[in-house]
C-alpha atoms as a printed R data frame, in Angstrom:
    type eleno elety resid chain resno       x       y      z
1   ATOM     1    CA   THR     A     1 110.386  94.009 -2.750
2   ATOM     2    CA   PRO     A     2 106.792  95.287 -2.986
3   ATOM     3    CA   GLU     A     3 106.180  98.993 -2.352
4   ATOM     4    CA   ASN     A     4 103.795  98.288  0.524
5   ATOM     5    CA   MET     A     5 106.403  96.222  2.450
6   ATOM     6    CA   VAL     A     6 107.605  97.668  5.777
7   ATOM     7    CA   PHE     A     7 110.596  96.336  7.669
8   ATOM     8    CA   SER     A     8 111.175  96.219 11.419
9   ATOM     9    CA   GLY     A     9 114.030  98.695 11.175
10  ATOM    10    CA   CYS     A    10 111.854 101.355  9.481
11  ATOM    11    CA   SER     A    11 110.331 104.314 11.350
12  ATOM    12    CA   VAL     A    12 106.735 105.434 10.773
13  ATOM    13    CA   THR     A    13 106.362 109.169 11.466
14  ATOM    14    CA   ASN     A    14 102.570 109.712 11.115
15  ATOM    15    CA   GLY     A    15  99.340 108.162  9.920
16  ATOM    16    CA   LYS     A    16  97.472 104.937 10.562
17  ATOM    17    CA   GLY     A    17  97.988 101.506  9.152
18  ATOM    18    CA   LYS     A    18  97.553  97.782  9.542
19  ATOM    19    CA   GLY     A    19 100.323  95.285  9.059
20  ATOM    20    CA   VAL     A    20 100.697  91.589  8.431
21  ATOM    21    CA   VAL     A    21 103.790  89.883  9.802
22  ATOM    22    CA   CYS     A    22 105.433  87.798  7.062
23  ATOM    23    CA   ASP     A    23 108.571  86.565  8.843
24  ATOM    24    CA   THR     A    24 110.072  86.723 12.325
25  ATOM    25    CA   GLY     A    25 113.500  86.331 13.843
26  ATOM    26    CA   MET     A    26 116.318  85.196 11.583
27  ATOM    27    CA   SER     A    27 113.901  84.651  8.652
28  ATOM    28    CA   THR     A    28 113.463  88.423  8.175
29  ATOM    29    CA   ARG     A    29 115.658  90.537  5.897
30  ATOM    30    CA   ILE     A    30 117.474  91.975  8.903
31  ATOM    31    CA   GLY     A    31 117.928  88.443 10.239
32  ATOM    32    CA   ARG     A    32 119.475  87.340  6.943
33  ATOM    33    CA   ILE     A    33 121.830  90.320  7.050
34  ATOM    34    CA   ALA     A    34 122.819  89.323 10.594
35  ATOM    35    CA   GLN     A    35 123.538  85.784  9.357
36  ATOM    36    CA   LEU     A    36 125.705  87.135  6.552
37  ATOM    37    CA   ILE     A    37 127.612  89.334  9.000
38  ATOM    38    CA   ALA     A    38 128.071  86.399 11.369
39  ATOM    39    CA   GLY     A    39 129.425  84.376  8.432
40  ATOM    40    CA   SER     A    40 127.076  81.420  8.733
41  ATOM    41    CA   ASP     A    41 125.502  79.783  5.673
42  ATOM    42    CA   GLU     A    42 121.731  80.136  5.895
43  ATOM    43    CA   GLY     A    43 121.720  79.704  9.658
44  ATOM    44    CA   LYS     A    44 123.575  76.394  9.589
45  ATOM    45    CA   GLN     A    45 126.712  76.560 11.667
46  ATOM    46    CA   LYS     A    46 129.743  74.837 10.149
47  ATOM    47    CA   LYS     A    47 131.091  71.859 12.017
48  ATOM    48    CA   LYS     A    48 134.787  71.196 12.462
49  ATOM    49    CA   CYS     A    49 134.902  67.510 13.329
50  ATOM    50    CA   GLY     A    50 131.392  66.170 13.645
51  ATOM    51    CA   CYS     A    51 130.153  67.801 16.848
52  ATOM    52    CA   LEU     A    52 132.438  70.801 17.462
53  ATOM    53    CA   PRO     A    53 131.590  74.160 15.824
54  ATOM    54    CA   ASP     A    54 134.223  75.636 13.507
55  ATOM    55    CA   MET     A    55 135.511  78.781 15.234
56  ATOM    56    CA   SER     A    56 138.590  79.212 13.016
57  ATOM    57    CA   ALA     A    57 137.171  82.286 11.257
58  ATOM    58    CA   SER     A    58 137.184  84.319 14.469
59  ATOM    59    CA   ALA     A    59 140.396  82.866 15.922
60  ATOM    60    CA   THR     A    60 143.295  85.207 16.613
61  ATOM    61    CA   PRO     A    61 146.747  84.384 15.209
62  ATOM    62    CA   LEU     A    62 147.857  83.320 18.702
63  ATOM    63    CA   GLN     A    63 144.931  80.897 18.980
64  ATOM    64    CA   GLN     A    64 145.686  79.495 15.518
65  ATOM    65    CA   ASN     A    65 149.346  78.950 16.404
66  ATOM    66    CA   LEU     A    66 148.456  77.313 19.733
67  ATOM    67    CA   GLU     A    67 146.028  75.010 17.939
68  ATOM    68    CA   LYS     A    68 148.757  73.992 15.473
69  ATOM    69    CA   LEU     A    69 151.198  73.423 18.345
70  ATOM    70    CA   GLY     A    70 148.666  71.253 20.186
71  ATOM    71    CA   GLY     A    71 148.074  69.191 17.044
72  ATOM    72    CA   ARG     A    72 151.793  68.648 16.500
73  ATOM    73    CA   ILE     A    73 152.353  67.652 20.121
74  ATOM    74    CA   GLY     A    74 149.415  65.237 19.918
75  ATOM    75    CA   ILE     A    75 150.673  63.580 16.734
76  ATOM    76    CA   MET     A    76 154.195  63.273 18.129
77  ATOM    77    CA   ALA     A    77 152.872  61.803 21.397
78  ATOM    78    CA   ILE     A    78 150.834  59.183 19.543
79  ATOM    79    CA   ALA     A    79 153.794  58.290 17.326
80  ATOM    80    CA   VAL     A    80 156.124  57.878 20.333
81  ATOM    81    CA   CYS     A    81 153.529  55.764 22.163
82  ATOM    82    CA   VAL     A    82 153.105  53.461 19.146
83  ATOM    83    CA   VAL     A    83 156.894  53.041 18.850
84  ATOM    84    CA   ILE     A    84 157.217  52.312 22.595
85  ATOM    85    CA   PHE     A    85 154.371  49.781 22.359
86  ATOM    86    CA   ILE     A    86 155.964  47.969 19.377
87  ATOM    87    CA   ILE     A    87 159.424  47.882 20.992
88  ATOM    88    CA   GLY     A    88 158.003  46.675 24.320
89  ATOM    89    CA   VAL     A    89 155.981  43.879 22.712
90  ATOM    90    CA   ALA     A    90 158.975  42.867 20.551
91  ATOM    91    CA   MET     A    91 161.197  42.684 23.660
92  ATOM    92    CA   ASN     A    92 158.428  40.782 25.535
93  ATOM    93    CA   ARG     A    93 158.291  43.259 28.426
94  ATOM    94    CA   THR     A    94 155.875  42.032 31.066
95  ATOM    95    CA   ASP     A    95 154.550  43.491 34.274
96  ATOM    96    CA   PRO     A    96 157.127  42.943 37.052
97  ATOM    97    CA   ALA     A    97 154.324  42.606 39.607
98  ATOM    98    CA   ASN     A    98 152.497  40.019 37.457
99  ATOM    99    CA   PRO     A    99 154.927  38.154 35.142
100 ATOM   100    CA   ASP     A   100 152.190  35.802 33.877
101 ATOM   101    CA   SER     A   101 150.255  38.633 32.139
102 ATOM   102    CA   PRO     A   102 150.793  39.116 28.388
103 ATOM   103    CA   ALA     A   103 153.357  41.676 27.232
104 ATOM   104    CA   TRP     A   104 150.898  43.504 24.964
105 ATOM   105    CA   LEU     A   105 148.566  44.252 27.884
106 ATOM   106    CA   TYR     A   106 151.371  45.745 29.982
107 ATOM   107    CA   MET     A   107 152.685  47.776 27.021
108 ATOM   108    CA   ILE     A   108 149.200  49.201 26.312
109 ATOM   109    CA   LEU     A   109 149.149  50.432 29.911
110 ATOM   110    CA   ILE     A   110 152.616  51.984 29.483
111 ATOM   111    CA   ALA     A   111 151.692  53.592 26.114
112 ATOM   112    CA   VAL     A   112 148.477  55.148 27.496
113 ATOM   113    CA   THR     A   113 150.382  56.430 30.534
114 ATOM   114    CA   LEU     A   114 152.971  58.041 28.250
115 ATOM   115    CA   ALA     A   115 150.241  59.612 26.079
116 ATOM   116    CA   VAL     A   116 148.563  61.160 29.123
117 ATOM   117    CA   ALA     A   117 151.900  62.416 30.458
118 ATOM   118    CA   ALA     A   118 152.820  63.982 27.086
119 ATOM   119    CA   ILE     A   119 149.874  66.410 27.149
120 ATOM   120    CA   PRO     A   120 151.239  69.772 28.340
121 ATOM   121    CA   GLU     A   121 148.755  71.128 30.862
122 ATOM   122    CA   GLY     A   122 150.935  74.150 31.540
123 ATOM   123    CA   ILE     A   123 150.729  75.759 28.076
124 ATOM   124    CA   PRO     A   124 147.471  77.698 28.731
125 ATOM   125    CA   LEU     A   125 148.858  78.877 32.070
126 ATOM   126    CA   CYS     A   126 152.128  80.085 30.500
127 ATOM   127    CA   VAL     A   127 150.275  81.882 27.693
128 ATOM   128    CA   THR     A   128 147.902  83.561 30.167
129 ATOM   129    CA   ILE     A   129 150.774  84.714 32.384
130 ATOM   130    CA   SER     A   130 152.757  86.094 29.448
131 ATOM   131    CA   LEU     A   131 149.694  87.930 28.079
132 ATOM   132    CA   SER     A   132 148.916  89.422 31.488
133 ATOM   133    CA   ILE     A   133 152.535  90.616 31.857
134 ATOM   134    CA   GLY     A   134 152.259  92.210 28.397
135 ATOM   135    CA   CYS     A   135 148.976  93.890 29.346
136 ATOM   136    CA   SER     A   136 150.437  95.253 32.579
137 ATOM   137    CA   ASP     A   137 153.348  96.708 30.578
138 ATOM   138    CA   MET     A   138 150.837  98.331 28.236
139 ATOM   139    CA   VAL     A   139 148.949  99.834 31.196
140 ATOM   140    CA   THR     A   140 152.142 101.527 32.392
141 ATOM   141    CA   LYS     A   141 152.364 103.163 28.937
142 ATOM   142    CA   ASN     A   142 148.712 104.388 29.137
143 ATOM   143    CA   VAL     A   143 147.374 102.040 26.432
144 ATOM   144    CA   LEU     A   144 143.624 101.499 26.510
145 ATOM   145    CA   VAL     A   145 142.579  97.959 25.537
146 ATOM   146    CA   ARG     A   146 138.912  97.096 25.117
147 ATOM   147    CA   LYS     A   147 139.301  93.522 23.877
148 ATOM   148    CA   LEU     A   148 142.120  91.120 24.726
149 ATOM   149    CA   ALA     A   149 141.806  89.513 21.274
150 ATOM   150    CA   ALA     A   150 142.891  92.845 19.773
151 ATOM   151    CA   VAL     A   151 146.107  92.715 21.788
152 ATOM   152    CA   GLU     A   152 146.762  89.146 20.616
153 ATOM   153    CA   THR     A   153 146.234  90.147 16.982
154 ATOM   154    CA   LEU     A   154 148.357  93.277 17.396
155 ATOM   155    CA   GLY     A   155 151.269  91.064 18.443
156 ATOM   156    CA   SER     A   156 151.459  89.634 14.910
157 ATOM   157    CA   ALA     A   157 151.274  93.024 13.156
158 ATOM   158    CA   SER     A   158 154.432  94.229 11.451
159 ATOM   159    CA   VAL     A   159 153.123  97.558 10.070
160 ATOM   160    CA   ILE     A   160 150.505  99.844 11.641
161 ATOM   161    CA   CYS     A   161 148.993 102.537  9.408
162 ATOM   162    CA   SER     A   162 147.203 105.573 10.837
163 ATOM   163    CA   ASP     A   163 146.092 108.969  9.617
164 ATOM   164    CA   LYS     A   164 147.147 112.320 11.067
165 ATOM   165    CA   THR     A   165 144.759 112.019 14.020
166 ATOM   166    CA   GLY     A   166 146.097 108.589 14.907
167 ATOM   167    CA   THR     A   167 142.849 106.768 14.215
168 ATOM   168    CA   LEU     A   168 141.653 104.459 11.498
169 ATOM   169    CA   THR     A   169 138.326 105.964 10.498
170 ATOM   170    CA   GLU     A   170 137.030 103.625  7.792
171 ATOM   171    CA   GLY     A   171 139.479 100.750  8.036
172 ATOM   172    CA   LYS     A   172 140.503 101.497  4.429
173 ATOM   173    CA   MET     A   173 143.964 102.941  3.909
174 ATOM   174    CA   THR     A   174 146.374 102.590  1.012
175 ATOM   175    CA   MET     A   175 150.107 102.729  1.554
176 ATOM   176    CA   VAL     A   176 151.760 104.850 -1.147
177 ATOM   177    CA   ASN     A   177 155.418 104.825 -0.108
178 ATOM   178    CA   MET     A   178 157.566 103.100  2.494
């Protein structure tokens, strides 16, 4: 860095001067630091599956477990639908309303219907209700919560370390004995 370089975060206390802007926005040094803090590689956001951004770095343990559960339910639903389709075609099951239609067409309709029915729409509702009940219990015990994600992460903690004032000042503590 040249000695005559001034950054946007610097304060000038007195004197006169002229400046030339070299970079703006995320191209500046402060912008690069912000990118490093955000965890993105040179401003390019990582993609999970083509078009969706990868948010797994900031996901809470509850969100990670719900994502795994959703994946397992989806795989099981597809497997069951494929088995039902194969069995139905092998048994030559046709549409009772239209017996002249092919069995595979009717079984595709049945398999898609089963796949749609297997998706649990109530899981987000149940999780939200259980988290709100937990938060209301915490309010009765005078717990101050600024971010709900902190409560979700706290649910997976097995040991909480604090100093004599009850706060974590630097986020760096070493356990000596247990």
